[in-house]
XYZ file of C-alpha atoms in Angstrom:
588
model
C -34.436 36.445 -7.102
C -32.853 38.412 -4.264
C -29.831 40.557 -5.097
C -27.236 39.904 -2.440
C -24.625 42.477 -3.479
C -24.290 45.520 -5.688
C -21.652 47.552 -7.478
C -21.870 50.885 -9.240
C -20.706 49.299 -12.497
C -20.536 45.652 -13.558
C -18.295 44.905 -16.538
C -18.770 41.595 -18.362
C -15.515 40.489 -19.992
C -11.882 41.192 -19.122
C -10.341 42.087 -22.500
C -9.118 45.537 -23.518
C -12.599 47.084 -23.788
C -13.675 45.769 -20.398
C -10.395 46.718 -18.759
C -10.707 50.298 -19.984
C -14.363 50.551 -18.914
C -13.365 49.351 -15.443
C -10.255 51.542 -15.231
C -12.069 54.706 -16.232
C -15.088 53.952 -14.014
C -12.880 53.323 -10.990
C -10.839 56.422 -11.734
C -14.092 58.384 -11.632
C -14.781 57.082 -8.124
C -17.173 54.228 -8.822
C -17.139 50.763 -7.285
C -16.480 48.319 -10.130
C -16.676 44.549 -10.650
C -15.367 42.648 -13.692
C -16.794 39.171 -14.293
C -14.904 36.823 -16.619
C -16.098 33.347 -17.581
C -12.602 32.007 -18.326
C -10.074 30.765 -15.806
C -7.723 33.561 -16.837
C -8.215 37.274 -17.468
C -7.175 39.484 -20.377
C -9.525 38.085 -22.996
C -8.616 37.810 -26.653
C -6.696 41.083 -26.286
C -4.005 39.426 -24.171
C -3.292 36.954 -26.993
C -3.248 39.608 -29.727
C -0.621 41.923 -31.156
C -1.825 44.522 -28.658
C -2.026 47.382 -31.164
C -4.471 50.293 -30.847
C -5.502 52.246 -33.964
C -5.778 55.846 -32.726
C -5.963 58.593 -35.363
C -4.811 62.090 -34.431
C -3.263 60.789 -31.201
C -0.805 63.676 -30.837
C 1.873 61.546 -29.164
C 4.573 63.106 -31.316
C 3.255 66.632 -31.108
C 1.840 68.116 -34.302
C 2.680 65.288 -36.684
C 0.243 66.401 -39.349
C -2.708 64.160 -38.566
C -6.091 65.706 -37.857
C -9.725 64.920 -37.232
C -10.487 65.881 -40.827
C -7.737 63.683 -42.258
C -8.905 60.684 -40.216
C -12.514 61.094 -41.319
C -11.437 61.580 -44.943
C -9.555 58.298 -44.787
C -12.420 56.442 -43.108
C -14.928 57.829 -45.593
C -12.709 56.563 -48.413
C -12.517 53.020 -46.990
C -15.916 52.259 -45.448
C -18.225 50.656 -47.994
C -21.521 50.310 -46.093
C -23.786 52.727 -44.201
C -22.591 53.391 -40.634
C -23.723 55.520 -37.704
C -21.976 58.806 -38.543
C -22.310 60.187 -35.031
C -20.711 57.068 -33.589
C -17.890 57.130 -36.154
C -17.108 60.751 -35.338
C -17.318 59.988 -31.621
C -14.566 57.417 -32.088
C -12.338 59.885 -33.923
C -12.921 62.525 -31.230
C -12.721 60.304 -28.160
C -9.892 57.931 -29.137
C -7.118 60.510 -28.508
C -8.737 61.441 -25.190
C -8.877 57.786 -24.172
C -5.227 57.316 -25.080
C -4.089 60.349 -23.117
C -6.129 59.204 -20.137
C -4.453 55.778 -20.353
C -1.058 57.452 -20.533
C -1.917 59.676 -17.568
C -2.496 56.605 -15.390
C 1.097 55.493 -15.932
C 0.763 53.193 -18.944
C 3.531 53.878 -21.455
C 2.368 54.156 -25.078
C 4.341 54.533 -28.303
C 3.377 55.347 -31.887
C 4.445 52.644 -34.372
C 5.394 53.159 -38.028
C 2.684 50.874 -39.377
C 0.953 51.917 -42.626
C -2.817 52.124 -42.684
C -4.274 49.098 -44.464
C -5.483 51.166 -47.439
C -2.341 53.256 -48.016
C -3.538 54.552 -51.387
C -6.737 56.121 -50.015
C -7.024 59.846 -49.189
C -5.964 60.628 -45.627
C -3.968 57.412 -45.112
C -0.948 57.600 -42.802
C 1.712 55.373 -41.252
C 1.660 56.450 -37.596
C -1.841 55.772 -36.262
C -1.064 52.408 -34.682
C -0.052 52.662 -31.018
C 1.640 49.995 -28.899
C 2.676 49.433 -25.291
C 6.327 48.431 -24.764
C 7.395 45.296 -22.919
C 5.890 45.029 -19.424
C 7.273 43.082 -16.470
C 4.411 40.721 -15.662
C 5.712 40.137 -12.141
C 4.530 43.666 -11.316
C 1.007 42.239 -11.193
C 2.064 40.093 -8.236
C 2.741 36.374 -8.337
C -0.928 35.546 -7.756
C -2.029 37.482 -10.824
C 1.034 37.155 -13.049
C 0.217 33.546 -13.940
C -3.532 34.190 -14.143
C -3.430 36.557 -17.106
C -4.220 34.721 -20.337
C -1.013 33.582 -21.991
C -0.146 34.300 -25.598
C -0.236 31.611 -28.247
C 2.901 29.661 -29.067
C 2.988 31.414 -32.433
C 3.834 34.680 -30.629
C 6.768 33.047 -28.830
C 10.127 31.743 -29.996
C 10.084 27.934 -29.773
C 6.731 28.243 -28.002
C 8.436 29.589 -24.869
C 10.290 32.888 -25.225
C 8.260 36.116 -25.440
C 8.935 38.349 -28.463
C 8.249 42.038 -28.877
C 7.409 43.387 -32.328
C 11.006 44.329 -33.141
C 12.234 40.856 -32.225
C 9.344 39.263 -34.098
C 10.164 41.037 -37.358
C 13.898 40.375 -36.993
C 13.277 36.647 -36.636
C 10.447 36.517 -39.157
C 12.575 38.157 -41.861
C 15.855 36.532 -40.747
C 17.332 40.019 -40.742
C 21.019 40.619 -40.145
C 21.872 39.582 -36.592
C 18.701 37.559 -36.061
C 20.595 34.686 -34.464
C 22.024 37.096 -31.885
C 18.516 38.371 -31.171
C 17.323 34.813 -30.586
C 20.292 34.021 -28.353
C 19.690 37.060 -26.175
C 16.013 36.161 -25.787
C 16.829 32.613 -24.703
C 19.611 33.677 -22.344
C 17.473 36.380 -20.733
C 14.737 33.853 -20.010
C 16.942 31.250 -18.334
C 18.948 33.801 -16.357
C 15.689 34.977 -14.741
C 15.915 32.304 -12.045
C 13.456 34.016 -9.709
C 10.633 33.800 -12.233
C 11.509 30.223 -13.204
C 10.718 29.231 -9.597
C 7.216 30.690 -9.973
C 6.175 29.732 -13.504
C 7.415 28.587 -16.905
C 5.971 31.795 -18.301
C 8.345 34.499 -19.494
C 7.955 37.518 -17.220
C 8.385 39.714 -20.288
C 4.827 40.518 -21.318
C 4.952 41.629 -24.948
C 2.448 42.750 -27.585
C -1.112 42.114 -26.310
C 0.192 40.828 -22.990
C 2.101 44.102 -22.513
C -1.031 46.171 -23.164
C -3.158 44.115 -20.812
C -0.503 43.745 -18.122
C 0.194 47.474 -17.971
C -3.521 48.327 -18.017
C -4.456 45.798 -15.361
C -1.706 47.053 -13.076
C -3.660 50.325 -13.009
C -7.035 48.571 -12.777
C -5.989 46.619 -9.684
C -4.383 49.669 -8.073
C -7.798 51.355 -8.194
C -9.487 48.575 -6.250
C -11.469 46.972 -9.083
C -12.629 43.462 -8.177
C -12.139 40.693 -10.751
C -13.991 37.370 -10.579
C -12.835 34.556 -12.833
C -14.848 31.434 -13.742
C -17.954 33.651 -13.573
C -20.281 33.478 -16.580
C -23.094 35.818 -17.542
C -26.416 33.943 -17.562
C -28.856 36.805 -18.053
C -29.364 40.523 -17.628
C -31.676 41.780 -14.892
C -34.057 44.626 -15.559
C -36.874 46.414 -13.754
C -40.467 47.020 -14.845
C -39.411 50.144 -16.725
C -36.892 48.214 -18.816
C -33.773 49.552 -17.112
C -30.961 47.036 -16.750
C -30.242 46.727 -13.033
C -27.723 43.927 -12.790
C -26.672 40.472 -13.924
C -27.272 36.867 -13.058
C -24.057 34.881 -13.202
C -22.878 31.342 -12.568
C -19.646 29.975 -11.148
C -19.025 26.227 -11.102
C -22.772 25.641 -11.263
C -23.730 28.130 -8.532
C -26.033 30.869 -9.816
C -26.419 34.220 -8.118
C -27.269 37.830 -8.888
C -25.247 41.024 -8.722
C -26.816 44.465 -8.799
C -25.451 47.299 -10.940
C -26.530 50.639 -9.494
C -25.516 52.720 -12.501
C -24.678 50.483 -15.445
C -23.688 47.164 -16.974
C -20.979 47.244 -19.650
C -20.920 44.242 -21.994
C -17.371 43.686 -23.229
C -17.370 39.912 -23.606
C -16.125 39.660 -27.194
C -17.877 38.473 -30.332
C -19.571 35.262 -31.422
C -16.959 33.607 -33.655
C -17.015 30.374 -31.619
C -20.790 29.967 -31.916
C -21.539 28.021 -35.103
C -25.262 28.709 -34.829
C -24.669 32.474 -34.827
C -22.149 32.192 -37.661
C -24.740 30.300 -39.697
C -27.335 32.919 -38.840
C -25.272 36.004 -39.676
C -22.409 35.273 -42.104
C -22.976 34.950 -45.884
C -20.297 32.206 -45.884
C -20.372 30.908 -42.304
C -17.030 29.130 -42.211
C -16.184 26.953 -39.228
C -15.585 27.987 -35.647
C -12.391 25.933 -35.537
C -10.782 28.129 -38.200
C -10.908 31.123 -35.858
C -7.587 32.252 -34.392
C -9.095 33.554 -31.134
C -8.952 31.501 -27.901
C -10.637 28.158 -28.501
C -14.346 28.044 -27.601
C -13.987 31.444 -25.955
C -16.202 34.044 -27.614
C -19.574 32.353 -28.018
C -21.833 35.407 -28.027
C -23.509 34.796 -24.669
C -23.609 38.513 -23.882
C -25.078 39.323 -27.302
C -27.796 36.703 -26.761
C -28.527 38.011 -23.258
C -28.887 41.543 -24.620
C -31.177 40.416 -27.446
C -33.442 38.901 -24.779
C -33.960 42.352 -23.264
C -34.724 43.871 -26.680
C -31.304 44.843 -28.042
C -30.670 45.163 -31.779
C -27.542 44.243 -33.750
C -25.527 45.645 -36.663
C -22.745 44.653 -39.090
C -23.086 41.026 -38.014
C -22.318 39.749 -41.523
C -18.688 40.788 -41.071
C -15.696 39.233 -39.307
C -12.213 40.567 -38.662
C -10.847 38.133 -41.227
C -7.364 36.633 -41.273
C -6.002 33.667 -43.274
C -5.241 30.643 -41.091
C -3.982 27.099 -41.527
C -4.271 23.971 -39.404
C -1.583 21.628 -38.071
C -1.553 18.849 -35.480
C -0.486 19.912 -32.021
C 3.083 18.906 -31.297
C 3.167 15.956 -28.928
C -0.569 15.359 -29.291
C -1.292 14.754 -32.966
C -4.981 13.964 -32.450
C -5.492 17.617 -31.526
C -5.067 20.582 -33.821
C -3.743 24.118 -33.584
C -4.754 27.057 -35.731
C -1.904 29.144 -37.115
C -2.229 32.622 -38.576
C -0.779 33.191 -42.051
C -1.421 36.927 -42.247
C 1.902 37.881 -43.841
C 3.031 34.505 -45.174
C 0.605 34.640 -48.095
C 2.253 37.776 -49.526
C 5.919 36.738 -49.446
C 8.047 36.410 -52.592
C 8.470 32.987 -54.263
C 4.810 32.131 -53.646
C 1.299 32.539 -55.012
C -2.221 31.918 -53.705
C -4.851 30.326 -55.950
C -8.440 29.179 -55.578
C -9.490 25.654 -56.490
C -9.717 26.676 -60.146
C -5.974 27.311 -60.001
C -6.196 31.087 -60.476
C -5.431 34.098 -58.314
C -8.217 36.212 -56.806
C -6.473 38.925 -54.749
C -3.296 40.887 -54.079
C -1.946 38.286 -51.674
C 0.135 40.847 -49.737
C -2.849 43.070 -48.902
C -4.181 43.541 -45.383
C -5.346 40.259 -43.869
C -8.949 41.434 -43.536
C -8.989 42.388 -47.221
C -7.605 38.950 -48.019
C -10.476 37.331 -46.105
C -13.055 39.544 -47.772
C -11.636 38.496 -51.143
C -11.984 34.852 -50.122
C -15.655 35.456 -49.281
C -16.298 37.256 -52.584
C -14.538 34.571 -54.592
C -16.423 31.804 -52.817
C -19.738 33.535 -53.564
C -18.737 34.030 -57.221
C -17.007 30.733 -58.025
C -17.741 28.309 -55.191
C -14.039 27.392 -55.402
C -12.525 29.052 -52.350
C -12.411 28.337 -48.616
C -9.939 26.837 -48.569
C -7.611 28.323 -51.122
C -3.998 27.207 -51.599
C -0.657 28.828 -50.831
C 1.899 27.440 -53.310
C 5.610 28.126 -52.784
C 9.037 26.836 -53.691
C 12.201 25.780 -51.855
C 13.511 29.372 -51.585
C 10.369 30.401 -49.693
C 10.563 27.248 -47.565
C 14.123 28.058 -46.485
C 13.292 31.560 -45.289
C 9.639 31.950 -44.380
C 6.905 30.283 -42.370
C 3.758 29.005 -44.045
C 1.317 29.287 -41.195
C 2.589 26.797 -38.634
C 5.202 25.257 -40.941
C 8.389 26.976 -39.813
C 11.282 27.651 -42.231
C 13.950 25.004 -42.646
C 16.362 26.805 -40.302
C 13.841 25.960 -37.555
C 12.142 22.846 -38.985
C 14.220 21.054 -41.617
C 12.500 18.439 -43.767
C 13.638 15.562 -41.580
C 11.936 17.145 -38.549
C 8.551 17.581 -40.232
C 6.321 14.887 -38.686
C 5.472 12.097 -41.105
C 1.720 12.584 -40.670
C 1.977 16.181 -41.920
C 3.158 15.304 -45.425
C 0.391 15.150 -48.051
C -2.279 15.756 -45.416
C -1.459 19.197 -44.006
C 1.597 20.120 -46.115
C 1.965 18.885 -49.690
C 5.260 18.477 -51.548
C 6.276 17.513 -55.097
C 9.226 17.816 -57.428
C 7.304 19.776 -60.058
C 4.451 22.258 -60.159
C 2.485 19.839 -62.336
C 2.805 17.003 -59.820
C 1.947 19.343 -56.962
C -1.225 20.488 -58.734
C -2.268 16.861 -59.281
C -1.575 16.022 -55.661
C -3.871 18.793 -54.365
C -6.477 18.158 -57.096
C -6.173 21.497 -58.885
C -6.303 21.900 -62.687
C -2.717 21.435 -63.837
C -2.845 23.764 -66.828
C -4.342 26.637 -64.825
C -1.826 26.293 -61.990
C 1.192 26.100 -64.321
C -0.040 29.183 -66.198
C -0.550 31.092 -62.925
C 2.977 30.222 -61.792
C 4.370 31.205 -65.202
C 2.603 34.556 -64.904
C 4.084 35.174 -61.459
C 7.553 34.321 -62.741
C 7.121 36.891 -65.493
C 5.934 39.505 -62.976
C 9.016 38.763 -60.853
C 11.238 39.936 -63.733
C 9.426 43.235 -64.294
C 8.341 43.908 -60.713
C 4.856 44.732 -62.019
C 1.751 42.714 -61.133
C -0.806 43.834 -63.766
C -3.547 41.680 -62.232
C -3.698 42.860 -58.610
C -0.765 45.230 -58.004
C 0.980 42.979 -55.467
C 3.970 44.657 -53.834
C 3.171 48.031 -55.351
C 2.113 49.953 -52.232
C 3.772 50.760 -48.869
C 1.733 48.266 -46.855
C 2.609 45.318 -49.095
C 6.263 46.328 -49.173
C 6.528 46.554 -45.377
C 6.092 42.773 -45.177
C 8.049 41.894 -48.303
C 11.688 40.866 -48.598
C 14.138 43.566 -49.754
C 16.399 40.877 -51.202
C 13.739 40.139 -53.804
C 14.061 42.706 -56.558
C 12.616 44.617 -58.279
C 9.477 43.781 -56.248
C 9.913 42.702 -52.592
C 6.676 40.707 -52.651
C 7.180 38.766 -55.879
C 9.927 36.273 -56.689
C 10.197 33.458 -59.250
C 8.623 30.172 -58.134
C 11.218 28.001 -59.851
C 13.195 25.967 -57.322
C 12.149 22.426 -56.434
C 10.749 20.970 -54.337
C 7.435 22.772 -54.469
C 4.947 22.976 -51.607
C 1.303 23.799 -50.931
C -0.761 24.341 -47.788
C -4.539 24.929 -47.606
C -5.533 28.368 -46.302
C -8.825 28.879 -44.467
C -10.701 32.102 -43.847
C -10.052 32.500 -40.140
C -10.804 35.497 -37.998
C -9.647 37.704 -35.138
C -13.229 37.957 -33.914
C -16.464 39.350 -35.293
C -16.989 42.908 -36.537
C -20.699 42.960 -35.855
C -22.527 42.904 -32.569
C -24.900 44.962 -30.464
C -25.978 48.220 -32.078
C -24.815 51.138 -29.947
C -24.973 54.911 -30.114
C -22.143 57.424 -29.850
C -22.183 57.064 -26.050
C -21.799 53.270 -26.173
C -25.417 52.767 -25.056
C -27.039 49.615 -26.437
C -30.027 50.405 -28.675
C -33.310 48.543 -28.901
C -35.110 47.574 -32.117
C -36.543 51.093 -32.429
C -33.140 52.712 -32.033
C -33.683 53.900 -28.465
C -31.087 53.374 -25.710
C -31.794 50.561 -23.245
C -31.290 52.318 -19.904
C -28.334 51.065 -17.927
C -26.873 48.878 -20.712
C -23.628 49.611 -22.560
C -21.352 47.633 -24.885
C -17.821 47.967 -26.212
C -15.284 45.954 -28.183
C -16.421 43.080 -30.371
C -19.524 42.720 -28.215
C -20.732 45.799 -30.103
C -20.869 46.574 -33.791
C -17.708 48.180 -35.127
C -17.969 51.889 -35.983
C -16.139 51.024 -39.238
C -18.821 48.870 -40.836
C -17.181 46.547 -43.340
C -13.610 47.825 -43.207
C -10.410 47.299 -41.223
C -8.662 50.676 -41.494
C -5.365 49.819 -39.806
C -3.463 47.740 -37.278
C -5.308 47.942 -33.969
C -8.738 48.724 -35.421
C -10.342 46.203 -33.052
C -8.643 47.223 -29.805
C -8.588 50.982 -30.489
C -12.378 51.384 -30.763
C -12.930 48.769 -28.041
C -10.952 50.749 -25.499
C -12.361 54.036 -26.747
C -15.983 53.019 -26.256
C -15.157 51.371 -22.923
C -13.865 54.797 -21.911
C -16.912 56.543 -23.381
C -19.287 54.165 -21.552
C -17.610 54.899 -18.209
C -17.859 58.641 -18.817
C -21.548 58.397 -19.658
C -22.301 56.247 -16.599
C -20.461 58.711 -14.371
C -22.332 61.645 -15.841
C -25.744 60.034 -15.458
C -25.010 58.891 -11.929
C -23.809 62.345 -10.909
C -20.370 60.958 -10.078
C -18.205 63.219 -12.206
C -14.955 63.195 -10.240
C -12.035 63.625 -12.610
C -14.078 64.027 -15.796
C -11.108 65.533 -17.592
C -10.866 64.349 -21.149
C -7.408 62.951 -20.578
C -5.550 65.496 -22.686
C -3.400 67.749 -20.466
C -4.913 71.157 -20.003
C -8.220 70.211 -21.612
C -11.478 69.748 -19.704
C -14.550 68.423 -21.429
C -18.090 69.352 -20.404
C -20.551 66.468 -20.399
C -23.978 67.933 -20.996
C -26.825 65.710 -19.859
C -28.756 64.093 -22.700
C -32.156 62.447 -22.187
C -32.161 58.711 -22.793
C-alpha cells in the first residue's frame, strides 16, 4: 500500500498522554499528527477529574518531598513485581514533565489531597497537581465545542461546570453552598456571547481544564489533529521497525508514514468484553465502566500485539464503585454514575450479598474495587454489593446518581426507579427482605455500625480512622466523620457495581516508553503511554492522578527518546529551570 503522506511523529489517541507526546514532540521541532477515532478530542482525560500525581514536583519550593520518599512510599504500596527501572524513570521524569508543561504557559497548582495509603511510609498530602479553570473559548469557536464534554455528574444540574472547590462545597452542603450554586448559575447565563455559540459552559474545569490548557499549547505549535480517524493496523518494514499507521475515516482507509516514531496513547480496553474476559480474574461488564461509552476498546493494544508486542498488569483495572440509573428523559437508556465517595459517608454501610461488610468503605475507590474482587473470589457474593443508608444520609448525600433530597425530593424520583434501581422500606428488616439479603446478618451489621458510631472506633476495618477517609467524611458526624447511626426511617439501598476509570494493564514498555516484544526487546519506532501501556505501579493506585500523571510523563519521555534517536534535539532541556539533561544514545 502506497504511503501518501508522512509526519515525524504520529500519535494515536488525543487524551492527556497523547497530548503531551504531541506537545513535547512539536516543541522539539518535529512535525506531529494526532489521530483520534472519536468525533471529539480530549479522550477519557477530558471527562476526568484532571488530576496529575507528581511526586517531588517542587512547585512550592522545598516542601520536604524527595525522590527517596516517593520511592519509599511506592515500595510500601505496590504488591506485585514491576519494572524497577521504569518505576524510577517515572519518579525522575514526572517533575521534569510538569515543569516543561508549566514552561509552555499551562498553569499548575498543588492540591492538598492525601495519598491513597496515608499510613504507609513516605505518604504525603501534596503530590496531586491540578490545572485551574480554563476559558474554553481560547481554543477558538471551531475547537471549543469539539473537545469532549464532561459527564453530567461533573456539572450542576447537568449544565453548569464545577471546579473542585465548588464540587466539594455542593457535595458536602458546606456553609454558603447555596450562594456558590447561585453564582455558578448566574455566571453561566450572563455569558451571552457563549450562549450564542453553544450550550456548553465556557468554564472548562477539572479534566476539561487540563486538556483545554494543554491543547491550547498543542495547537499553537502547529500539531495537526484528525478526528473520526481510527487506527486499523501498524505498518512495519522488513526489519520489524514500525514505519507508520493504516487508518480509516468514514470507511475510507489510507496510510500515514511516521519517519521517527508512532506513539500509542489510545487508552485501555475496558469497553472490550472479549479482552476483559481474557485478562480479568472477575471480568465484570463493559457497561459498568465509567469511561466514555464504547470508547476504549483496545484497538491499539491489539494492533501492537500483531507486530509482536507483549503486555503486562492486564489483570488490573483502575477500579471505582458505580451504580446505574435510567437516563432522564429517555428511560430505556442507562447512565453510569460514580459512587467513589458516597460509599464512605456517615449513616451508611456497604455489605455483600451475605449481609456482611468486606472493606473500609471510605478507603480509596481503587482499594474498594480490589476488595470487591477479593470478596467475590472468596465468597461468590459480591458484584454487586449493596449500599444501605437511612433518611439522614438521603437528605444530605448522593448515592451514585440518586441526588440528595434538596435536589431530588421523594416526589421527584421517577416511579420506575423505586424497587428496581433504588430500594426503600420502613425498617431495616423489610429492606433486607426486599433486596433478598439475609435479614439477621443485615440487622446485626447495622447494629454493629450503630455501636461504632457511638465510640468512633471501627474495630473491623478502621473506617474513618485515617486522613484520607476523613477528608471525605462529614465533620458534623462525631466522634467519627465517616460513621453515623443508621437509625432513621425510611431506609434505602442501591446496588453497587465494580466499575472502572480504565485499565491498569496494557503494552509492556521500558523506561523510555518503548514497546517491548515477547523477548523483552524494544520494537523499533513504537512507543506507548497512558492506559495503552502497563502502569508503572503494578497493582496499586498510589494517589489522585495516578493515571494521568504517568500517562503524561511517559508521553513526554517518548517524545524525548524519539527526538534523541532522530537527531532532532532542539530544546532538550528537562523542563526544570536552570537544569539541562544529557540524553546519551542507547542501542535499541
